[in-house]
JSON list of C-alpha atoms in Angstrom, two decimals:
[
{"chain": "A", "resi": 267, "resn": "MET", "atom": "CA", "xyz": [-110.60, -9.74, -54.40]},
{"chain": "A", "resi": 268, "resn": "PHE", "atom": "CA", "xyz": [-109.73, -12.93, -52.57]},
{"chain": "A", "resi": 269, "resn": "ILE", "atom": "CA", "xyz": [-107.44, -14.07, -55.42]},
{"chain": "A", "resi": 270, "resn": "VAL", "atom": "CA", "xyz": [-105.63, -10.71, -55.40]},
{"chain": "A", "resi": 271, "resn": "GLN", "atom": "CA", "xyz": [-105.44, -10.80, -51.63]},
{"chain": "A", "resi": 272, "resn": "LEU", "atom": "CA", "xyz": [-104.01, -14.42, -51.75]},
{"chain": "A", "resi": 273, "resn": "HIS", "atom": "CA", "xyz": [-101.52, -13.28, -54.51]},
{"chain": "A", "resi": 274, "resn": "LYS", "atom": "CA", "xyz": [-100.31, -10.46, -52.31]},
{"chain": "A", "resi": 275, "resn": "SER", "atom": "CA", "xyz": [-99.90, -12.68, -49.18]},
{"chain": "A", "resi": 276, "resn": "TYR", "atom": "CA", "xyz": [-97.97, -15.30, -51.31]},
{"chain": "A", "resi": 277, "resn": "HIS", "atom": "CA", "xyz": [-95.47, -12.38, -52.40]},
{"chain": "A", "resi": 278, "resn": "LEU", "atom": "CA", "xyz": [-95.19, -11.18, -48.77]},
{"chain": "A", "resi": 279, "resn": "CYS", "atom": "CA", "xyz": [-94.63, -14.70, -47.61]},
{"chain": "A", "resi": 280, "resn": "ARG", "atom": "CA", "xyz": [-92.02, -15.43, -50.31]},
{"chain": "A", "resi": 281, "resn": "ALA", "atom": "CA", "xyz": [-90.30, -12.10, -49.55]},
{"chain": "A", "resi": 282, "resn": "SER", "atom": "CA", "xyz": [-90.10, -12.90, -45.92]},
{"chain": "A", "resi": 283, "resn": "LYS", "atom": "CA", "xyz": [-88.67, -16.25, -46.57]},
{"chain": "A", "resi": 284, "resn": "ILE", "atom": "CA", "xyz": [-85.98, -14.93, -48.83]},
{"chain": "A", "resi": 285, "resn": "LEU", "atom": "CA", "xyz": [-85.06, -12.31, -46.18]},
{"chain": "A", "resi": 286, "resn": "ILE", "atom": "CA", "xyz": [-84.91, -15.18, -43.50]},
{"chain": "A", "resi": 287, "resn": "ASN", "atom": "CA", "xyz": [-82.91, -17.39, -45.78]},
{"chain": "A", "resi": 288, "resn": "SER", "atom": "CA", "xyz": [-80.48, -14.46, -46.58]},
{"chain": "A", "resi": 289, "resn": "SER", "atom": "CA", "xyz": [-79.99, -13.83, -42.91]},
{"chain": "A", "resi": 290, "resn": "ALA", "atom": "CA", "xyz": [-79.49, -17.51, -42.20]},
{"chain": "A", "resi": 291, "resn": "ASN", "atom": "CA", "xyz": [-76.82, -17.67, -45.02]},
{"chain": "A", "resi": 292, "resn": "LEU", "atom": "CA", "xyz": [-75.04, -14.65, -43.49]},
{"chain": "A", "resi": 293, "resn": "PHE", "atom": "CA", "xyz": [-74.76, -16.39, -40.08]},
{"chain": "A", "resi": 294, "resn": "SER", "atom": "CA", "xyz": [-74.18, -19.96, -41.25]},
{"chain": "A", "resi": 295, "resn": "GLN", "atom": "CA", "xyz": [-71.07, -18.97, -43.23]},
{"chain": "A", "resi": 296, "resn": "SER", "atom": "CA", "xyz": [-67.79, -20.57, -41.97]},
{"chain": "A", "resi": 297, "resn": "THR", "atom": "CA", "xyz": [-65.91, -18.81, -39.13]},
{"chain": "A", "resi": 298, "resn": "SER", "atom": "CA", "xyz": [-62.60, -20.41, -40.26]},
{"chain": "A", "resi": 299, "resn": "LYS", "atom": "CA", "xyz": [-60.17, -19.32, -42.71]},
{"chain": "A", "resi": 300, "resn": "GLU", "atom": "CA", "xyz": [-56.84, -20.43, -44.13]},
{"chain": "A", "resi": 301, "resn": "TYR", "atom": "CA", "xyz": [-54.02, -19.18, -46.35]},
{"chain": "A", "resi": 302, "resn": "GLN", "atom": "CA", "xyz": [-50.90, -20.60, -47.77]},
{"chain": "A", "resi": 303, "resn": "ALA", "atom": "CA", "xyz": [-47.97, -19.29, -49.82]},
{"chain": "A", "resi": 304, "resn": "ARG", "atom": "CA", "xyz": [-44.58, -20.41, -51.17]},
{"chain": "A", "resi": 305, "resn": "LYS", "atom": "CA", "xyz": [-41.74, -18.05, -51.95]},
{"chain": "A", "resi": 306, "resn": "LEU", "atom": "CA", "xyz": [-38.17, -18.22, -52.97]},
{"chain": "A", "resi": 307, "resn": "VAL", "atom": "CA", "xyz": [-36.23, -15.70, -50.75]},
{"chain": "A", "resi": 308, "resn": "GLY", "atom": "CA", "xyz": [-32.74, -14.32, -50.87]},
{"chain": "A", "resi": 309, "resn": "PHE", "atom": "CA", "xyz": [-32.01, -15.54, -47.31]},
{"chain": "A", "resi": 310, "resn": "SER", "atom": "CA", "xyz": [-30.62, -18.84, -46.07]},
{"chain": "A", "resi": 311, "resn": "GLU", "atom": "CA", "xyz": [-32.80, -21.28, -44.19]},
{"chain": "A", "resi": 312, "resn": "ALA", "atom": "CA", "xyz": [-30.86, -20.50, -40.95]},
{"chain": "A", "resi": 313, "resn": "GLN", "atom": "CA", "xyz": [-31.56, -16.69, -41.28]},
{"chain": "A", "resi": 314, "resn": "MET", "atom": "CA", "xyz": [-35.24, -17.16, -42.07]},
{"chain": "A", "resi": 315, "resn": "TYR", "atom": "CA", "xyz": [-35.64, -19.44, -39.16]},
{"chain": "A", "resi": 316, "resn": "SER", "atom": "CA", "xyz": [-33.82, -17.10, -36.79]},
{"chain": "A", "resi": 317, "resn": "VAL", "atom": "CA", "xyz": [-36.36, -14.37, -37.67]},
{"chain": "A", "resi": 318, "resn": "VAL", "atom": "CA", "xyz": [-39.41, -16.46, -37.52]},
{"chain": "A", "resi": 319, "resn": "SER", "atom": "CA", "xyz": [-38.41, -18.13, -34.14]},
{"chain": "A", "resi": 320, "resn": "ASP", "atom": "CA", "xyz": [-37.64, -14.89, -32.55]},
{"chain": "A", "resi": 321, "resn": "VAL", "atom": "CA", "xyz": [-40.99, -14.76, -30.92]},
{"chain": "A", "resi": 322, "resn": "LYS", "atom": "CA", "xyz": [-40.09, -12.43, -28.04]},
{"chain": "A", "resi": 323, "resn": "ASN", "atom": "CA", "xyz": [-39.36, -9.71, -30.55]},
{"chain": "A", "resi": 324, "resn": "TYR", "atom": "CA", "xyz": [-42.61, -10.09, -32.61]},
{"chain": "A", "resi": 325, "resn": "GLN", "atom": "CA", "xyz": [-43.88, -6.91, -30.96]},
{"chain": "A", "resi": 326, "resn": "SER", "atom": "CA", "xyz": [-41.21, -4.91, -32.74]},
{"chain": "A", "resi": 327, "resn": "PHE", "atom": "CA", "xyz": [-41.72, -6.10, -36.52]},
{"chain": "A", "resi": 328, "resn": "VAL", "atom": "CA", "xyz": [-45.01, -8.23, -36.76]},
{"chain": "A", "resi": 329, "resn": "PRO", "atom": "CA", "xyz": [-47.97, -5.99, -37.84]},
{"chain": "A", "resi": 330, "resn": "PHE", "atom": "CA", "xyz": [-50.62, -5.71, -35.06]},
{"chain": "A", "resi": 331, "resn": "CYS", "atom": "CA", "xyz": [-48.49, -7.58, -32.56]},
{"chain": "A", "resi": 332, "resn": "THR", "atom": "CA", "xyz": [-48.55, -5.15, -29.51]},
{"chain": "A", "resi": 333, "resn": "LYS", "atom": "CA", "xyz": [-46.94, -7.55, -27.06]},
{"chain": "A", "resi": 334, "resn": "SER", "atom": "CA", "xyz": [-44.89, -10.64, -27.07]},
{"chain": "A", "resi": 335, "resn": "LYS", "atom": "CA", "xyz": [-43.35, -12.40, -24.01]},
{"chain": "A", "resi": 336, "resn": "ILE", "atom": "CA", "xyz": [-41.81, -15.85, -23.70]},
{"chain": "A", "resi": 337, "resn": "LEU", "atom": "CA", "xyz": [-43.35, -17.66, -20.69]},
{"chain": "A", "resi": 338, "resn": "LYS", "atom": "CA", "xyz": [-41.34, -21.01, -20.86]},
{"chain": "A", "resi": 339, "resn": "LYS", "atom": "CA", "xyz": [-38.66, -22.06, -23.15]},
{"chain": "A", "resi": 340, "resn": "TYR", "atom": "CA", "xyz": [-37.54, -25.61, -23.64]},
{"chain": "A", "resi": 341, "resn": "GLU", "atom": "CA", "xyz": [-35.00, -27.26, -26.26]},
{"chain": "A", "resi": 342, "resn": "ASN", "atom": "CA", "xyz": [-37.49, -27.71, -29.19]},
{"chain": "A", "resi": 343, "resn": "ASN", "atom": "CA", "xyz": [-40.58, -25.59, -28.06]},
{"chain": "A", "resi": 344, "resn": "LEU", "atom": "CA", "xyz": [-41.72, -22.55, -26.03]},
{"chain": "A", "resi": 345, "resn": "HIS", "atom": "CA", "xyz": [-44.76, -21.10, -24.59]},
{"chain": "A", "resi": 346, "resn": "ALA", "atom": "CA", "xyz": [-45.40, -17.33, -25.39]},
{"chain": "A", "resi": 347, "resn": "THR", "atom": "CA", "xyz": [-48.08, -14.86, -24.63]},
{"chain": "A", "resi": 348, "resn": "LEU", "atom": "CA", "xyz": [-48.99, -12.61, -27.61]},
{"chain": "A", "resi": 349, "resn": "GLU", "atom": "CA", "xyz": [-51.30, -9.75, -27.99]},
{"chain": "A", "resi": 350, "resn": "ILE", "atom": "CA", "xyz": [-52.69, -8.73, -31.36]},
{"chain": "A", "resi": 351, "resn": "GLY", "atom": "CA", "xyz": [-54.70, -5.33, -31.81]},
{"chain": "A", "resi": 352, "resn": "PHE", "atom": "CA", "xyz": [-56.35, -4.17, -34.75]},
{"chain": "A", "resi": 353, "resn": "PRO", "atom": "CA", "xyz": [-59.20, -1.70, -33.41]},
{"chain": "A", "resi": 354, "resn": "PRO", "atom": "CA", "xyz": [-61.75, -2.69, -32.31]},
{"chain": "A", "resi": 355, "resn": "ILE", "atom": "CA", "xyz": [-60.43, -6.15, -31.72]},
{"chain": "A", "resi": 356, "resn": "ILE", "atom": "CA", "xyz": [-57.50, -6.76, -29.18]},
{"chain": "A", "resi": 357, "resn": "GLU", "atom": "CA", "xyz": [-56.84, -10.37, -28.29]},
{"chain": "A", "resi": 358, "resn": "SER", "atom": "CA", "xyz": [-54.15, -11.87, -25.93]},
{"chain": "A", "resi": 359, "resn": "TYR", "atom": "CA", "xyz": [-53.38, -15.57, -26.23]},
{"chain": "A", "resi": 360, "resn": "THR", "atom": "CA", "xyz": [-50.92, -18.17, -25.38]},
{"chain": "A", "resi": 361, "resn": "SER", "atom": "CA", "xyz": [-49.10, -19.67, -28.29]},
{"chain": "A", "resi": 362, "resn": "HIS", "atom": "CA", "xyz": [-47.44, -23.03, -28.19]},
{"chain": "A", "resi": 363, "resn": "VAL", "atom": "CA", "xyz": [-44.39, -23.05, -30.52]},
{"chain": "A", "resi": 364, "resn": "LYS", "atom": "CA", "xyz": [-42.59, -25.98, -31.97]},
{"chain": "A", "resi": 365, "resn": "LEU", "atom": "CA", "xyz": [-39.09, -25.51, -33.26]},
{"chain": "A", "resi": 366, "resn": "ILE", "atom": "CA", "xyz": [-36.86, -27.57, -35.54]},
{"chain": "A", "resi": 367, "resn": "LYS", "atom": "CA", "xyz": [-33.76, -25.68, -36.33]},
{"chain": "A", "resi": 368, "resn": "PRO", "atom": "CA", "xyz": [-33.33, -24.52, -39.10]},
{"chain": "A", "resi": 369, "resn": "GLN", "atom": "CA", "xyz": [-36.38, -26.03, -41.00]},
{"chain": "A", "resi": 370, "resn": "PHE", "atom": "CA", "xyz": [-39.62, -25.51, -39.04]},
{"chain": "A", "resi": 371, "resn": "VAL", "atom": "CA", "xyz": [-41.70, -23.31, -36.83]},
{"chain": "A", "resi": 372, "resn": "SER", "atom": "CA", "xyz": [-45.17, -23.91, -36.01]},
{"chain": "A", "resi": 373, "resn": "ALA", "atom": "CA", "xyz": [-47.44, -22.12, -33.41]},
{"chain": "A", "resi": 374, "resn": "LYS", "atom": "CA", "xyz": [-50.91, -23.08, -32.12]},
{"chain": "A", "resi": 375, "resn": "CYS", "atom": "CA", "xyz": [-53.21, -21.45, -29.99]},
{"chain": "A", "resi": 376, "resn": "ARG", "atom": "CA", "xyz": [-56.45, -22.70, -28.35]},
{"chain": "A", "resi": 377, "resn": "ASP", "atom": "CA", "xyz": [-57.10, -20.57, -25.32]},
{"chain": "A", "resi": 378, "resn": "GLY", "atom": "CA", "xyz": [-57.91, -17.23, -26.79]},
{"chain": "A", "resi": 379, "resn": "THR", "atom": "CA", "xyz": [-61.35, -15.67, -26.42]},
{"chain": "A", "resi": 380, "resn": "LEU", "atom": "CA", "xyz": [-61.30, -14.36, -30.17]},
{"chain": "A", "resi": 381, "resn": "PHE", "atom": "CA", "xyz": [-60.25, -17.77, -31.81]},
{"chain": "A", "resi": 382, "resn": "ASN", "atom": "CA", "xyz": [-61.39, -21.40, -31.24]},
{"chain": "A", "resi": 383, "resn": "TYR", "atom": "CA", "xyz": [-57.99, -22.12, -32.77]},
{"chain": "A", "resi": 384, "resn": "LEU", "atom": "CA", "xyz": [-55.07, -20.31, -34.46]},
{"chain": "A", "resi": 385, "resn": "GLU", "atom": "CA", "xyz": [-52.30, -22.28, -36.27]},
{"chain": "A", "resi": 386, "resn": "THR", "atom": "CA", "xyz": [-49.28, -21.05, -38.28]},
{"chain": "A", "resi": 387, "resn": "THR", "atom": "CA", "xyz": [-46.55, -23.04, -39.88]},
{"chain": "A", "resi": 388, "resn": "TRP", "atom": "CA", "xyz": [-43.40, -21.98, -41.46]},
{"chain": "A", "resi": 389, "resn": "LYS", "atom": "CA", "xyz": [-41.25, -24.33, -43.40]},
{"chain": "A", "resi": 390, "resn": "PHE", "atom": "CA", "xyz": [-37.74, -23.57, -44.72]},
{"chain": "A", "resi": 391, "resn": "SER", "atom": "CA", "xyz": [-35.96, -25.81, -47.46]},
{"chain": "A", "resi": 392, "resn": "PRO", "atom": "CA", "xyz": [-32.89, -25.28, -49.65]},
{"chain": "A", "resi": 393, "resn": "GLY", "atom": "CA", "xyz": [-33.47, -22.60, -52.48]},
{"chain": "A", "resi": 394, "resn": "LEU", "atom": "CA", "xyz": [-31.23, -22.28, -55.45]},
{"chain": "A", "resi": 395, "resn": "GLU", "atom": "CA", "xyz": [-28.45, -24.94, -55.96]},
{"chain": "A", "resi": 396, "resn": "SER", "atom": "CA", "xyz": [-26.18, -22.13, -57.10]},
{"chain": "A", "resi": 397, "resn": "ASN", "atom": "CA", "xyz": [-26.84, -19.85, -54.14]},
{"chain": "A", "resi": 398, "resn": "THR", "atom": "CA", "xyz": [-26.77, -21.09, -50.65]},
{"chain": "A", "resi": 399, "resn": "GLN", "atom": "CA", "xyz": [-28.21, -17.62, -49.35]},
{"chain": "A", "resi": 400, "resn": "THR", "atom": "CA", "xyz": [-31.52, -18.55, -50.85]},
{"chain": "A", "resi": 401, "resn": "CYS", "atom": "CA", "xyz": [-34.48, -20.83, -49.50]},
{"chain": "A", "resi": 402, "resn": "ILE", "atom": "CA", "xyz": [-37.82, -21.75, -50.07]},
{"chain": "A", "resi": 403, "resn": "VAL", "atom": "CA", "xyz": [-40.37, -20.48, -47.51]},
{"chain": "A", "resi": 404, "resn": "ASP", "atom": "CA", "xyz": [-43.63, -22.23, -47.21]},
{"chain": "A", "resi": 405, "resn": "PHE", "atom": "CA", "xyz": [-46.11, -20.33, -44.89]},
{"chain": "A", "resi": 406, "resn": "TYR", "atom": "CA", "xyz": [-49.56, -21.56, -43.75]},
{"chain": "A", "resi": 407, "resn": "ILE", "atom": "CA", "xyz": [-52.06, -20.03, -41.33]},
{"chain": "A", "resi": 408, "resn": "ARG", "atom": "CA", "xyz": [-55.48, -21.27, -40.34]},
{"chain": "A", "resi": 409, "resn": "PHE", "atom": "CA", "xyz": [-57.95, -20.04, -37.77]},
{"chain": "A", "resi": 410, "resn": "ASP", "atom": "CA", "xyz": [-61.45, -20.31, -36.55]},
{"chain": "A", "resi": 411, "resn": "PHE", "atom": "CA", "xyz": [-63.19, -17.34, -34.90]},
{"chain": "A", "resi": 412, "resn": "LYS", "atom": "CA", "xyz": [-65.48, -17.92, -32.09]},
{"chain": "A", "resi": 413, "resn": "SER", "atom": "CA", "xyz": [-67.62, -15.04, -33.24]},
{"chain": "A", "resi": 414, "resn": "VAL", "atom": "CA", "xyz": [-69.45, -14.96, -36.69]},
{"chain": "A", "resi": 415, "resn": "ILE", "atom": "CA", "xyz": [-69.21, -11.06, -36.54]},
{"chain": "A", "resi": 416, "resn": "TYR", "atom": "CA", "xyz": [-65.39, -11.13, -36.18]},
{"chain": "A", "resi": 417, "resn": "SER", "atom": "CA", "xyz": [-65.34, -13.74, -38.81]},
{"chain": "A", "resi": 418, "resn": "GLN", "atom": "CA", "xyz": [-67.35, -11.53, -41.36]},
{"chain": "A", "resi": 419, "resn": "VAL", "atom": "CA", "xyz": [-65.04, -8.52, -40.55]},
{"chain": "A", "resi": 420, "resn": "ALA", "atom": "CA", "xyz": [-62.00, -10.78, -41.20]},
{"chain": "A", "resi": 421, "resn": "GLN", "atom": "CA", "xyz": [-63.52, -11.64, -44.59]},
{"chain": "A", "resi": 422, "resn": "MET", "atom": "CA", "xyz": [-63.03, -8.24, -45.84]},
{"chain": "A", "resi": 423, "resn": "PHE", "atom": "CA", "xyz": [-59.28, -7.90, -45.16]},
{"chain": "A", "resi": 424, "resn": "PHE", "atom": "CA", "xyz": [-58.01, -11.33, -44.41]},
{"chain": "A", "resi": 425, "resn": "GLU", "atom": "CA", "xyz": [-55.71, -12.02, -47.34]},
{"chain": "A", "resi": 426, "resn": "LYS", "atom": "CA", "xyz": [-54.11, -8.52, -47.26]},
{"chain": "A", "resi": 427, "resn": "LEU", "atom": "CA", "xyz": [-53.50, -8.82, -43.53]},
{"chain": "A", "resi": 428, "resn": "VAL", "atom": "CA", "xyz": [-51.64, -12.24, -43.79]},
{"chain": "A", "resi": 429, "resn": "GLN", "atom": "CA", "xyz": [-49.59, -11.10, -46.70]},
{"chain": "A", "resi": 430, "resn": "GLN", "atom": "CA", "xyz": [-48.68, -8.11, -44.74]},
{"chain": "A", "resi": 431, "resn": "MET", "atom": "CA", "xyz": [-47.64, -10.42, -41.88]},
{"chain": "A", "resi": 432, "resn": "GLU", "atom": "CA", "xyz": [-45.66, -12.72, -44.22]},
{"chain": "A", "resi": 433, "resn": "TRP", "atom": "CA", "xyz": [-43.76, -9.70, -45.78]},
{"chain": "A", "resi": 434, "resn": "ALA", "atom": "CA", "xyz": [-43.03, -8.47, -42.32]},
{"chain": "A", "resi": 435, "resn": "PHE", "atom": "CA", "xyz": [-40.76, -11.45, -41.71]},
{"chain": "A", "resi": 436, "resn": "ILE", "atom": "CA", "xyz": [-38.87, -11.03, -44.88]},
{"chain": "A", "resi": 437, "resn": "SER", "atom": "CA", "xyz": [-38.52, -7.12, -44.08]},
{"chain": "A", "resi": 438, "resn": "GLU", "atom": "CA", "xyz": [-37.05, -8.01, -40.83]},
{"chain": "A", "resi": 439, "resn": "ALA", "atom": "CA", "xyz": [-34.57, -10.46, -42.49]},
{"chain": "A", "resi": 440, "resn": "LYS", "atom": "CA", "xyz": [-33.47, -7.47, -44.68]},
{"chain": "A", "resi": 441, "resn": "ARG", "atom": "CA", "xyz": [-33.05, -5.28, -41.63]},
{"chain": "A", "resi": 442, "resn": "ARG", "atom": "CA", "xyz": [-31.00, -7.93, -39.80]},
{"chain": "A", "resi": 443, "resn": "PHE", "atom": "CA", "xyz": [-29.00, -9.48, -42.70]},
{"chain": "A", "resi": 444, "resn": "GLY", "atom": "CA", "xyz": [-28.82, -6.91, -45.38]},
{"chain": "A", "resi": 445, "resn": "THR", "atom": "CA", "xyz": [-29.87, -6.99, -49.04]},
{"chain": "A", "resi": 446, "resn": "GLU", "atom": "CA", "xyz": [-31.51, -10.25, -50.33]},
{"chain": "A", "resi": 447, "resn": "SER", "atom": "CA", "xyz": [-29.24, -12.29, -52.53]},
{"chain": "A", "resi": 448, "resn": "VAL", "atom": "CA", "xyz": [-32.02, -12.41, -55.09]},
{"chain": "A", "resi": 449, "resn": "PRO", "atom": "CA", "xyz": [-35.45, -10.75, -55.08]},
{"chain": "A", "resi": 450, "resn": "SER", "atom": "CA", "xyz": [-38.24, -12.65, -53.38]},
{"chain": "A", "resi": 451, "resn": "TYR", "atom": "CA", "xyz": [-40.31, -14.51, -55.75]},
{"chain": "A", "resi": 452, "resn": "SER", "atom": "CA", "xyz": [-43.85, -16.24, -55.29]},
{"chain": "A", "resi": 453, "resn": "LEU", "atom": "CA", "xyz": [-44.16, -19.80, -56.31]},
{"chain": "A", "resi": 454, "resn": "THR", "atom": "CA", "xyz": [-47.09, -22.20, -56.40]},
{"chain": "A", "resi": 455, "resn": "ALA", "atom": "CA", "xyz": [-47.84, -23.43, -52.75]},
{"chain": "A", "resi": 456, "resn": "PRO", "atom": "CA", "xyz": [-48.24, -27.13, -52.32]},
{"chain": "A", "resi": 457, "resn": "PRO", "atom": "CA", "xyz": [-51.26, -28.48, -50.59]},
{"chain": "A", "resi": 458, "resn": "HIS", "atom": "CA", "xyz": [-50.60, -28.11, -46.78]},
{"chain": "A", "resi": 459, "resn": "ARG", "atom": "CA", "xyz": [-50.14, -31.32, -44.70]},
{"chain": "A", "resi": 460, "resn": "ALA", "atom": "CA", "xyz": [-50.79, -31.30, -40.99]},
{"chain": "A", "resi": 461, "resn": "SER", "atom": "CA", "xyz": [-47.50, -31.63, -38.92]}
]
């Protein structure tokens, strides 16, 4: 009887330990996420730069961006307030944007309540030698949620969301400049280097 009782206690303790370890793993998962992509697009560097650097109009073409307002603008950078919303999450934050025309746009946020940080980088380089109306677009995004719960929710749809955001800029270029000179084509993304 004592051996059977001890055996049952062992299984209960073991089951409890597995449950506790599973819960610990759920909440110890990283709250940060990153994505990078490289595409050949049928628009020039200057055209893609003009779309990506047009922060004041993000609310009209960037998915889930409900407000975009320039706070301060300088020669090579600007500060903007952006609001993103995908129910039940709505977040307003200040983005510090660095601009190098027509090759580079980067944005960093470190003051939001949703994120510890949010960083995006767009690099534009020459495309096909035979077609000046092409360029290579390198896109990189990385962020770290303050909340493990928000991080877990984001895990479910992160890649689809950032791809949708990436394509929104190409669609806006089509709206502004007409048909692409060549169809967009995904390339292998190089490792991202901090800038």
